[in-house]
Structures are given as structure tokens and as C-alpha cells.
Amino acid sequence: MKHRKPERRPGRASAAPQNRILKTLDRVLSKAGICSRTEAREWIVRGRMKVNGKTVRDPEHWVDLDRDQVVLDGRPLQAEKKIHVLLYKPKGYLTTFKDPDGRPTVYDLLQRLDQWVFPVGRLDQDTSGLLIMTNDTDFAEHVTNPDHHVPKTYLVKCSTLLTDEQLERLRGGLELKDGPTRPAHVKRVRDSASKTFFEITITEGRNRQVRRMVEALESKVLKLVRVAIGPIRIHDLNIGHWRILTHDEVRLLRKSGGRRGGGAGNLPAEAGT
């Protein structure tokens, strides 16, 4: 008995054209880090998306980012030229496109940028420091993939004085609820009367990892600043400002990984408070 192939309904995106790298419109939007898949579908249905100059309201519409011009609210979702932005995120800003409660997001700081970028990894609301924004998915995958061991360096102010033994525990790795941490590079910066400032370089990106490591020492993080990503240092970049990474910096980040990070260079002004 022969089975009939199901008929393709006209106008539906259920089958992608052959020999092209295609994604559905809702997936393109969500993978860019702009919103969730559910939000993407809602935005598309409301008519906020255009493909090649025409409004598209079907979330399952197929697009080829190498050939099609995809625009959200009048701004191109992906340009031919790859862009890599280094942002100094302030404390209190969310690493998301839009917050339903109206809290500030990192996109509020990028209004002069004329194309869409997405965050390479995350910084929680209470953490400040370096955040890379890009439209280069291959680059983002290299930097965020824990198997690549790209180091991220943080300056930490904790609520207690830490002993040398406690810092050594951070270096050797701690047991957290989601498993042991990798060995870390740790350097004491200074002590005040009741608090320790230290620098830590890790090669993982678990949720609130540094905060949880400090809590495992029966202390708490009072301030957390990411001062370096791989070889890229904070230097004189001001809080809330951004700049474009140079070609050499992008090349160095692509090669970064598999080794421990060094010092953080010039520390930000907020680090000493």
C-alpha cells in the first residue's frame, strides 16, 4: 500500500526551500537575544517585522539572513558587517531587550547604535562591568562556550575579611549545588577594617557563580565588577559607555581560552568603594 505524501498548504512556512540556510522568523528574533520565542511570535503578529520591505505577520515565515533584509521597528536585525561592542554595564541595568516592569536595560545605553546586537553572556542586575554585544553568532559561541575556557575576571568586595585559607579554597575549586567549580585564579587586592577586596578569574559562566562561591565561604558579595573578558581590559572605559572592539581585539578574543587570565589592568573607579 502506497502512502500519499501530505499536501503542502499554500502560504504556509511548513517546508523550507532547499539549498538555503533558513530559519523561521520567530526563531531568528529569539536567537538574537532580543526576546523570548513567545514574545517574538507576539511581536510578529502585531506587524513589527518586515522582510525585504514587506510586513510579515506569520511567525513561521522562513528567512535567509544571508539574502533577506529583516527589520524590527525600522532597524535592521542583522547587517552584513559584523559588529562587536564593548559596553561598561552599570549596576541596576538588565541584560535583556525590554523589561515588563520598566526597569532600565543595556539597550537603553545603545540607542546610538543603528543595528541590532545581542549580549554575549549575561551580567545580573546587581553586577556591573564589561559586557560584549554583537551580531556575530560564531564569535558569541566561542566566548560563551565553557569548553573554550575563555577567562572572565571580576573584582569582588565581600562582606567579611577572608583568610588566605579561604582564598585558597576559591583557587582549588568549591562544591556548589550544580557541581564543583573549576580552579580559579585569585589575587587579594586589599583589606579594609572588616572587608576583603579580591580579584578572581574563572573560565565558566554559571548563573551567579562568583556570588555563590563567596557564599560557600560564609560571606556575601557586596560589589561585583567584571573587569576583563579574555585579554580585553576595562582600562579607561567609563561606566555606561561603550566602544567598538578593534579587529585585533576580536582576533585575540577568538584565540582566547585554555589558559588562566592575568591581572585586570587599570581598575574602574567604582572598584575602590
mmCIF file of C-alpha atoms in Angstrom:
data_model
loop_
_atom_site.group_PDB
_atom_site.id
_atom_site.type_symbol
_atom_site.label_atom_id
_atom_site.label_comp_id
_atom_site.label_asym_id
_atom_site.label_seq_id
_atom_site.Cartn_x
_atom_site.Cartn_y
_atom_site.Cartn_z
ATOM 1 C CA MET A 1 0.000 0.000 0.000
ATOM 2 C CA LYS A 2 1.416 3.343 -1.022
ATOM 3 C CA HIS A 3 1.292 6.224 1.395
ATOM 4 C CA ARG A 4 0.361 9.559 -0.027
ATOM 5 C CA LYS A 5 2.588 12.440 0.845
ATOM 6 C CA PRO A 6 0.758 15.126 2.812
ATOM 7 C CA GLU A 7 -0.235 18.071 0.696
ATOM 8 C CA ARG A 8 1.589 21.291 1.350
ATOM 9 C CA ARG A 9 -0.810 24.006 2.301
ATOM 10 C CA PRO A 10 -0.289 27.145 0.235
ATOM 11 C CA GLY A 11 1.157 30.132 2.018
ATOM 12 C CA ARG A 12 2.453 28.148 4.994
ATOM 13 C CA ALA A 13 6.087 28.006 6.050
ATOM 14 C CA SER A 14 5.971 24.313 6.957
ATOM 15 C CA ALA A 15 8.571 23.382 4.362
ATOM 16 C CA ALA A 16 11.752 25.315 3.804
ATOM 17 C CA PRO A 17 13.160 25.879 0.320
ATOM 18 C CA GLN A 18 16.095 23.630 -0.442
ATOM 19 C CA ASN A 19 19.802 24.518 -0.526
ATOM 20 C CA ARG A 20 19.440 27.588 1.677
ATOM 21 C CA ILE A 21 20.166 28.136 5.358
ATOM 22 C CA LEU A 22 16.757 29.137 6.641
ATOM 23 C CA LYS A 23 15.184 29.826 9.996
ATOM 24 C CA THR A 24 11.677 30.770 10.986
ATOM 25 C CA LEU A 25 11.197 34.436 11.765
ATOM 26 C CA ASP A 26 10.316 33.875 15.426
ATOM 27 C CA ARG A 27 13.445 31.776 15.924
ATOM 28 C CA VAL A 28 15.653 34.410 14.298
ATOM 29 C CA LEU A 29 14.298 37.036 16.677
ATOM 30 C CA SER A 30 14.651 34.930 19.832
ATOM 31 C CA LYS A 31 18.118 33.582 18.932
ATOM 32 C CA ALA A 32 19.324 37.161 18.529
ATOM 33 C CA GLY A 33 18.745 37.553 22.259
ATOM 34 C CA ILE A 34 16.170 40.287 21.788
ATOM 35 C CA CYS A 35 13.206 38.497 23.323
ATOM 36 C CA SER A 36 11.764 35.098 24.157
ATOM 37 C CA ARG A 37 10.243 32.843 21.494
ATOM 38 C CA THR A 38 6.745 33.628 22.810
ATOM 39 C CA GLU A 39 7.385 37.373 22.715
ATOM 40 C CA ALA A 40 8.799 37.061 19.205
ATOM 41 C CA ARG A 41 5.603 35.457 17.936
ATOM 42 C CA GLU A 42 3.517 38.212 19.527
ATOM 43 C CA TRP A 43 5.648 40.962 18.019
ATOM 44 C CA ILE A 44 5.472 39.409 14.563
ATOM 45 C CA VAL A 45 1.685 39.008 14.675
ATOM 46 C CA ARG A 46 1.408 42.680 15.682
ATOM 47 C CA GLY A 47 3.213 43.666 12.487
ATOM 48 C CA ARG A 48 6.507 44.893 13.923
ATOM 49 C CA MET A 49 8.614 42.853 11.486
ATOM 50 C CA LYS A 50 9.391 43.458 7.826
ATOM 51 C CA VAL A 51 11.173 41.123 5.445
ATOM 52 C CA ASN A 52 12.533 42.700 2.275
ATOM 53 C CA GLY A 53 10.379 45.761 2.848
ATOM 54 C CA LYS A 54 7.098 43.905 3.401
ATOM 55 C CA THR A 55 5.348 43.431 6.739
ATOM 56 C CA VAL A 56 5.232 39.757 7.747
ATOM 57 C CA ARG A 57 2.781 38.570 10.405
ATOM 58 C CA ASP A 58 3.496 34.838 10.211
ATOM 59 C CA PRO A 59 5.971 33.739 12.940
ATOM 60 C CA GLU A 60 6.825 30.638 10.879
ATOM 61 C CA HIS A 61 7.813 32.608 7.792
ATOM 62 C CA TRP A 62 11.167 31.323 6.518
ATOM 63 C CA VAL A 63 14.043 33.782 6.160
ATOM 64 C CA ASP A 64 17.630 33.544 4.969
ATOM 65 C CA LEU A 65 19.744 36.069 6.866
ATOM 66 C CA ASP A 66 22.389 35.970 4.121
ATOM 67 C CA ARG A 67 19.869 37.104 1.495
ATOM 68 C CA ASP A 68 16.844 38.623 3.210
ATOM 69 C CA GLN A 69 16.654 42.003 4.884
ATOM 70 C CA VAL A 70 14.952 41.508 8.249
ATOM 71 C CA VAL A 71 13.856 44.656 10.093
ATOM 72 C CA LEU A 72 12.296 45.145 13.537
ATOM 73 C CA ASP A 73 10.675 48.514 14.232
ATOM 74 C CA GLY A 74 12.596 50.041 11.340
ATOM 75 C CA ARG A 75 16.012 48.792 12.449
ATOM 76 C CA PRO A 76 17.890 46.010 10.635
ATOM 77 C CA LEU A 77 18.067 42.835 12.685
ATOM 78 C CA GLN A 78 21.296 41.692 11.125
ATOM 79 C CA ALA A 79 23.633 43.640 8.921
ATOM 80 C CA GLU A 80 26.196 42.154 6.561
ATOM 81 C CA LYS A 81 29.007 43.700 8.571
ATOM 82 C CA LYS A 82 29.755 42.023 11.885
ATOM 83 C CA ILE A 83 29.889 44.390 14.828
ATOM 84 C CA HIS A 84 31.388 43.807 18.285
ATOM 85 C CA VAL A 85 30.552 46.314 21.017
ATOM 86 C CA LEU A 86 32.256 46.547 24.410
ATOM 87 C CA LEU A 87 29.876 48.036 26.986
ATOM 88 C CA TYR A 88 30.515 49.007 30.604
ATOM 89 C CA LYS A 89 27.203 47.953 32.133
ATOM 90 C CA PRO A 90 26.178 49.897 35.229
ATOM 91 C CA LYS A 91 24.654 48.218 38.249
ATOM 92 C CA GLY A 92 20.851 48.215 38.066
ATOM 93 C CA TYR A 93 20.611 47.548 34.315
ATOM 94 C CA LEU A 94 19.143 44.301 32.993
ATOM 95 C CA THR A 95 20.816 42.260 30.260
ATOM 96 C CA THR A 96 17.632 41.958 28.226
ATOM 97 C CA PHE A 97 15.906 43.887 25.451
ATOM 98 C CA LYS A 98 12.838 45.102 27.298
ATOM 99 C CA ASP A 99 11.626 44.733 30.873
ATOM 100 C CA PRO A 100 7.853 44.485 31.515
ATOM 101 C CA ASP A 101 8.316 46.420 34.766
ATOM 102 C CA GLY A 102 10.037 49.299 33.003
ATOM 103 C CA ARG A 103 13.449 48.802 34.594
ATOM 104 C CA PRO A 104 16.450 50.060 32.576
ATOM 105 C CA THR A 105 18.167 47.626 30.220
ATOM 106 C CA VAL A 106 21.504 47.619 28.430
ATOM 107 C CA TYR A 107 19.690 48.546 25.208
ATOM 108 C CA ASP A 108 18.870 51.931 26.732
ATOM 109 C CA LEU A 109 22.613 52.620 26.584
ATOM 110 C CA LEU A 110 22.924 51.627 22.911
ATOM 111 C CA GLN A 111 20.372 53.928 21.304
ATOM 112 C CA ARG A 112 23.007 55.484 19.033
ATOM 113 C CA LEU A 113 23.739 52.054 17.566
ATOM 114 C CA ASP A 114 21.866 51.659 14.272
ATOM 115 C CA GLN A 115 21.669 47.846 14.152
ATOM 116 C CA TRP A 116 20.597 45.003 16.395
ATOM 117 C CA VAL A 117 23.101 43.288 18.653
ATOM 118 C CA PHE A 118 22.652 40.675 21.352
ATOM 119 C CA PRO A 119 24.562 40.130 24.608
ATOM 120 C CA VAL A 120 27.440 37.665 24.718
ATOM 121 C CA GLY A 121 26.614 36.020 28.016
ATOM 122 C CA ARG A 122 24.931 37.811 30.901
ATOM 123 C CA LEU A 123 25.578 40.065 33.844
ATOM 124 C CA ASP A 124 22.931 40.065 36.546
ATOM 125 C CA GLN A 125 21.189 43.269 37.564
ATOM 126 C CA ASP A 126 23.415 43.857 40.598
ATOM 127 C CA THR A 127 26.686 43.308 38.700
ATOM 128 C CA SER A 128 28.487 45.988 36.708
ATOM 129 C CA GLY A 129 31.352 45.742 34.258
ATOM 130 C CA LEU A 130 32.248 44.570 30.800
ATOM 131 C CA LEU A 131 29.616 43.093 28.510
ATOM 132 C CA ILE A 132 30.121 42.349 24.822
ATOM 133 C CA MET A 133 27.205 42.926 22.427
ATOM 134 C CA THR A 134 27.378 41.609 18.864
ATOM 135 C CA ASN A 135 25.524 40.225 15.839
ATOM 136 C CA ASP A 136 28.263 37.630 15.281
ATOM 137 C CA THR A 137 26.852 34.295 16.439
ATOM 138 C CA ASP A 138 30.056 32.300 15.821
ATOM 139 C CA PHE A 139 32.070 34.772 17.875
ATOM 140 C CA ALA A 140 29.493 34.697 20.683
ATOM 141 C CA GLU A 141 29.545 30.898 20.731
ATOM 142 C CA HIS A 142 33.317 30.863 21.165
ATOM 143 C CA VAL A 143 33.312 33.349 24.035
ATOM 144 C CA THR A 144 30.422 31.777 25.961
ATOM 145 C CA ASN A 145 31.072 28.067 25.416
ATOM 146 C CA PRO A 146 32.541 26.763 28.718
ATOM 147 C CA ASP A 147 34.564 24.172 26.788
ATOM 148 C CA HIS A 148 36.637 27.014 25.328
ATOM 149 C CA HIS A 149 37.765 28.237 28.781
ATOM 150 C CA VAL A 150 37.645 31.935 27.866
ATOM 151 C CA PRO A 151 38.558 33.675 31.162
ATOM 152 C CA LYS A 152 36.403 36.354 32.775
ATOM 153 C CA THR A 153 37.895 38.424 35.575
ATOM 154 C CA TYR A 154 35.904 40.049 38.379
ATOM 155 C CA LEU A 155 36.732 42.435 41.177
ATOM 156 C CA VAL A 156 34.879 41.408 44.329
ATOM 157 C CA LYS A 157 34.117 43.294 47.525
ATOM 158 C CA CYS A 158 32.862 40.865 50.156
ATOM 159 C CA SER A 159 31.163 41.421 53.480
ATOM 160 C CA THR A 160 33.886 39.917 55.673
ATOM 161 C CA LEU A 161 37.630 39.614 55.926
ATOM 162 C CA LEU A 162 38.746 36.481 54.091
ATOM 163 C CA THR A 163 41.687 34.432 55.270
ATOM 164 C CA ASP A 164 44.397 33.091 52.993
ATOM 165 C CA GLU A 165 42.881 29.649 53.508
ATOM 166 C CA GLN A 166 39.504 30.835 52.239
ATOM 167 C CA LEU A 167 41.069 32.370 49.130
ATOM 168 C CA GLU A 168 42.924 29.110 48.575
ATOM 169 C CA ARG A 169 39.590 27.277 48.591
ATOM 170 C CA LEU A 170 38.447 29.520 45.742
ATOM 171 C CA ARG A 171 41.628 28.711 43.828
ATOM 172 C CA GLY A 172 41.200 24.980 44.214
ATOM 173 C CA GLY A 173 37.507 24.837 43.372
ATOM 174 C CA LEU A 174 34.410 24.670 45.545
ATOM 175 C CA GLU A 175 31.496 22.271 45.662
ATOM 176 C CA LEU A 176 28.274 24.066 44.664
ATOM 177 C CA LYS A 177 24.774 22.665 44.231
ATOM 178 C CA ASP A 178 25.348 22.284 40.490
ATOM 179 C CA GLY A 179 28.735 20.613 40.919
ATOM 180 C CA PRO A 180 32.346 21.556 41.645
ATOM 181 C CA THR A 181 33.802 24.730 40.205
ATOM 182 C CA ARG A 182 36.939 24.777 38.128
ATOM 183 C CA PRO A 183 40.154 26.043 39.686
ATOM 184 C CA ALA A 184 40.284 29.842 39.629
ATOM 185 C CA HIS A 185 42.999 32.465 39.632
ATOM 186 C CA VAL A 186 42.544 34.541 42.804
ATOM 187 C CA LYS A 187 44.507 37.586 43.986
ATOM 188 C CA ARG A 188 43.926 39.588 47.143
ATOM 189 C CA VAL A 189 43.722 43.280 46.212
ATOM 190 C CA ARG A 190 43.428 44.839 49.660
ATOM 191 C CA ASP A 191 41.685 44.575 53.018
ATOM 192 C CA SER A 192 39.765 47.262 54.859
ATOM 193 C CA ALA A 193 38.989 47.041 58.569
ATOM 194 C CA SER A 194 36.270 44.446 58.014
ATOM 195 C CA LYS A 195 36.119 43.595 54.308
ATOM 196 C CA THR A 196 38.284 41.949 51.663
ATOM 197 C CA PHE A 197 38.661 43.076 48.055
ATOM 198 C CA PHE A 198 39.937 40.384 45.724
ATOM 199 C CA GLU A 199 40.172 39.605 42.045
ATOM 200 C CA ILE A 200 39.025 36.268 40.625
ATOM 201 C CA THR A 201 39.329 34.840 37.123
ATOM 202 C CA ILE A 202 37.019 31.979 36.159
ATOM 203 C CA THR A 203 36.512 30.045 32.928
ATOM 204 C CA GLU A 204 32.871 29.121 33.457
ATOM 205 C CA GLY A 205 29.667 31.098 33.165
ATOM 206 C CA ARG A 206 27.259 29.562 35.637
ATOM 207 C CA ASN A 207 24.376 31.596 36.993
ATOM 208 C CA ARG A 208 25.608 33.951 39.756
ATOM 209 C CA GLN A 209 28.691 31.765 40.103
ATOM 210 C CA VAL A 210 31.035 34.197 41.852
ATOM 211 C CA ARG A 211 28.335 35.189 44.328
ATOM 212 C CA ARG A 212 27.640 31.556 45.157
ATOM 213 C CA MET A 213 31.344 30.789 45.566
ATOM 214 C CA VAL A 214 31.688 33.606 48.091
ATOM 215 C CA GLU A 215 28.560 32.425 49.914
ATOM 216 C CA ALA A 216 30.196 28.993 50.221
ATOM 217 C CA LEU A 217 32.861 30.759 52.300
ATOM 218 C CA GLU A 218 30.123 32.071 54.634
ATOM 219 C CA SER A 219 30.485 35.596 53.291
ATOM 220 C CA LYS A 220 28.499 37.725 50.832
ATOM 221 C CA VAL A 221 29.333 39.793 47.764
ATOM 222 C CA LEU A 222 28.712 43.487 48.357
ATOM 223 C CA LYS A 223 30.011 44.645 44.987
ATOM 224 C CA LEU A 224 30.896 42.745 41.812
ATOM 225 C CA VAL A 225 32.539 44.263 38.733
ATOM 226 C CA ARG A 226 33.625 42.320 35.648
ATOM 227 C CA VAL A 227 36.918 43.980 34.749
ATOM 228 C CA ALA A 228 38.140 41.734 31.920
ATOM 229 C CA ILE A 229 36.919 39.293 29.275
ATOM 230 C CA GLY A 230 39.838 37.269 27.978
ATOM 231 C CA PRO A 231 42.612 39.758 27.128
ATOM 232 C CA ILE A 232 40.211 42.729 26.911
ATOM 233 C CA ARG A 233 40.513 45.013 29.952
ATOM 234 C CA ILE A 234 38.260 47.717 31.285
ATOM 235 C CA HIS A 235 41.029 50.370 31.168
ATOM 236 C CA ASP A 236 39.558 53.879 30.804
ATOM 237 C CA LEU A 237 36.091 52.944 29.525
ATOM 238 C CA ASN A 238 33.587 54.934 31.583
ATOM 239 C CA ILE A 239 30.577 53.344 33.250
ATOM 240 C CA GLY A 240 27.514 53.404 30.984
ATOM 241 C CA HIS A 241 29.659 53.997 27.885
ATOM 242 C CA TRP A 242 30.590 51.691 25.022
ATOM 243 C CA ARG A 243 33.045 51.406 22.159
ATOM 244 C CA ILE A 244 33.596 49.203 19.126
ATOM 245 C CA LEU A 245 36.164 46.442 19.568
ATOM 246 C CA THR A 246 39.056 46.653 17.122
ATOM 247 C CA HIS A 247 39.809 43.879 14.634
ATOM 248 C CA ASP A 248 42.869 42.925 16.687
ATOM 249 C CA GLU A 249 40.791 42.698 19.875
ATOM 250 C CA VAL A 250 38.215 40.478 18.161
ATOM 251 C CA ARG A 251 41.015 38.282 16.831
ATOM 252 C CA LEU A 252 42.535 37.975 20.314
ATOM 253 C CA LEU A 253 39.161 37.039 21.804
ATOM 254 C CA ARG A 254 38.669 34.372 19.143
ATOM 255 C CA LYS A 255 42.027 32.894 20.138
ATOM 256 C CA SER A 256 41.431 33.332 23.862
ATOM 257 C CA GLY A 257 40.816 30.339 26.086
ATOM 258 C CA GLY A 258 42.540 27.356 27.573
ATOM 259 C CA ARG A 259 44.603 29.445 29.961
ATOM 260 C CA ARG A 260 44.179 31.491 33.078
ATOM 261 C CA GLY A 261 43.680 35.226 32.830
ATOM 262 C CA GLY A 262 46.131 37.741 34.171
ATOM 263 C CA GLY A 263 45.593 40.974 36.015
ATOM 264 C CA ALA A 264 42.818 43.357 35.192
ATOM 265 C CA GLY A 265 44.983 46.304 34.197
ATOM 266 C CA ASN A 266 43.572 49.636 35.319
ATOM 267 C CA LEU A 267 40.723 49.045 37.752
ATOM 268 C CA PRO A 268 37.491 51.065 37.464
ATOM 269 C CA ALA A 269 36.904 53.963 39.820
ATOM 270 C CA GLU A 270 33.936 52.191 41.418
ATOM 271 C CA ALA A 271 36.169 49.255 42.408
ATOM 272 C CA GLY A 272 37.569 51.034 45.422
ATOM 273 C CA THR A 273 34.238 51.917 47.017
#
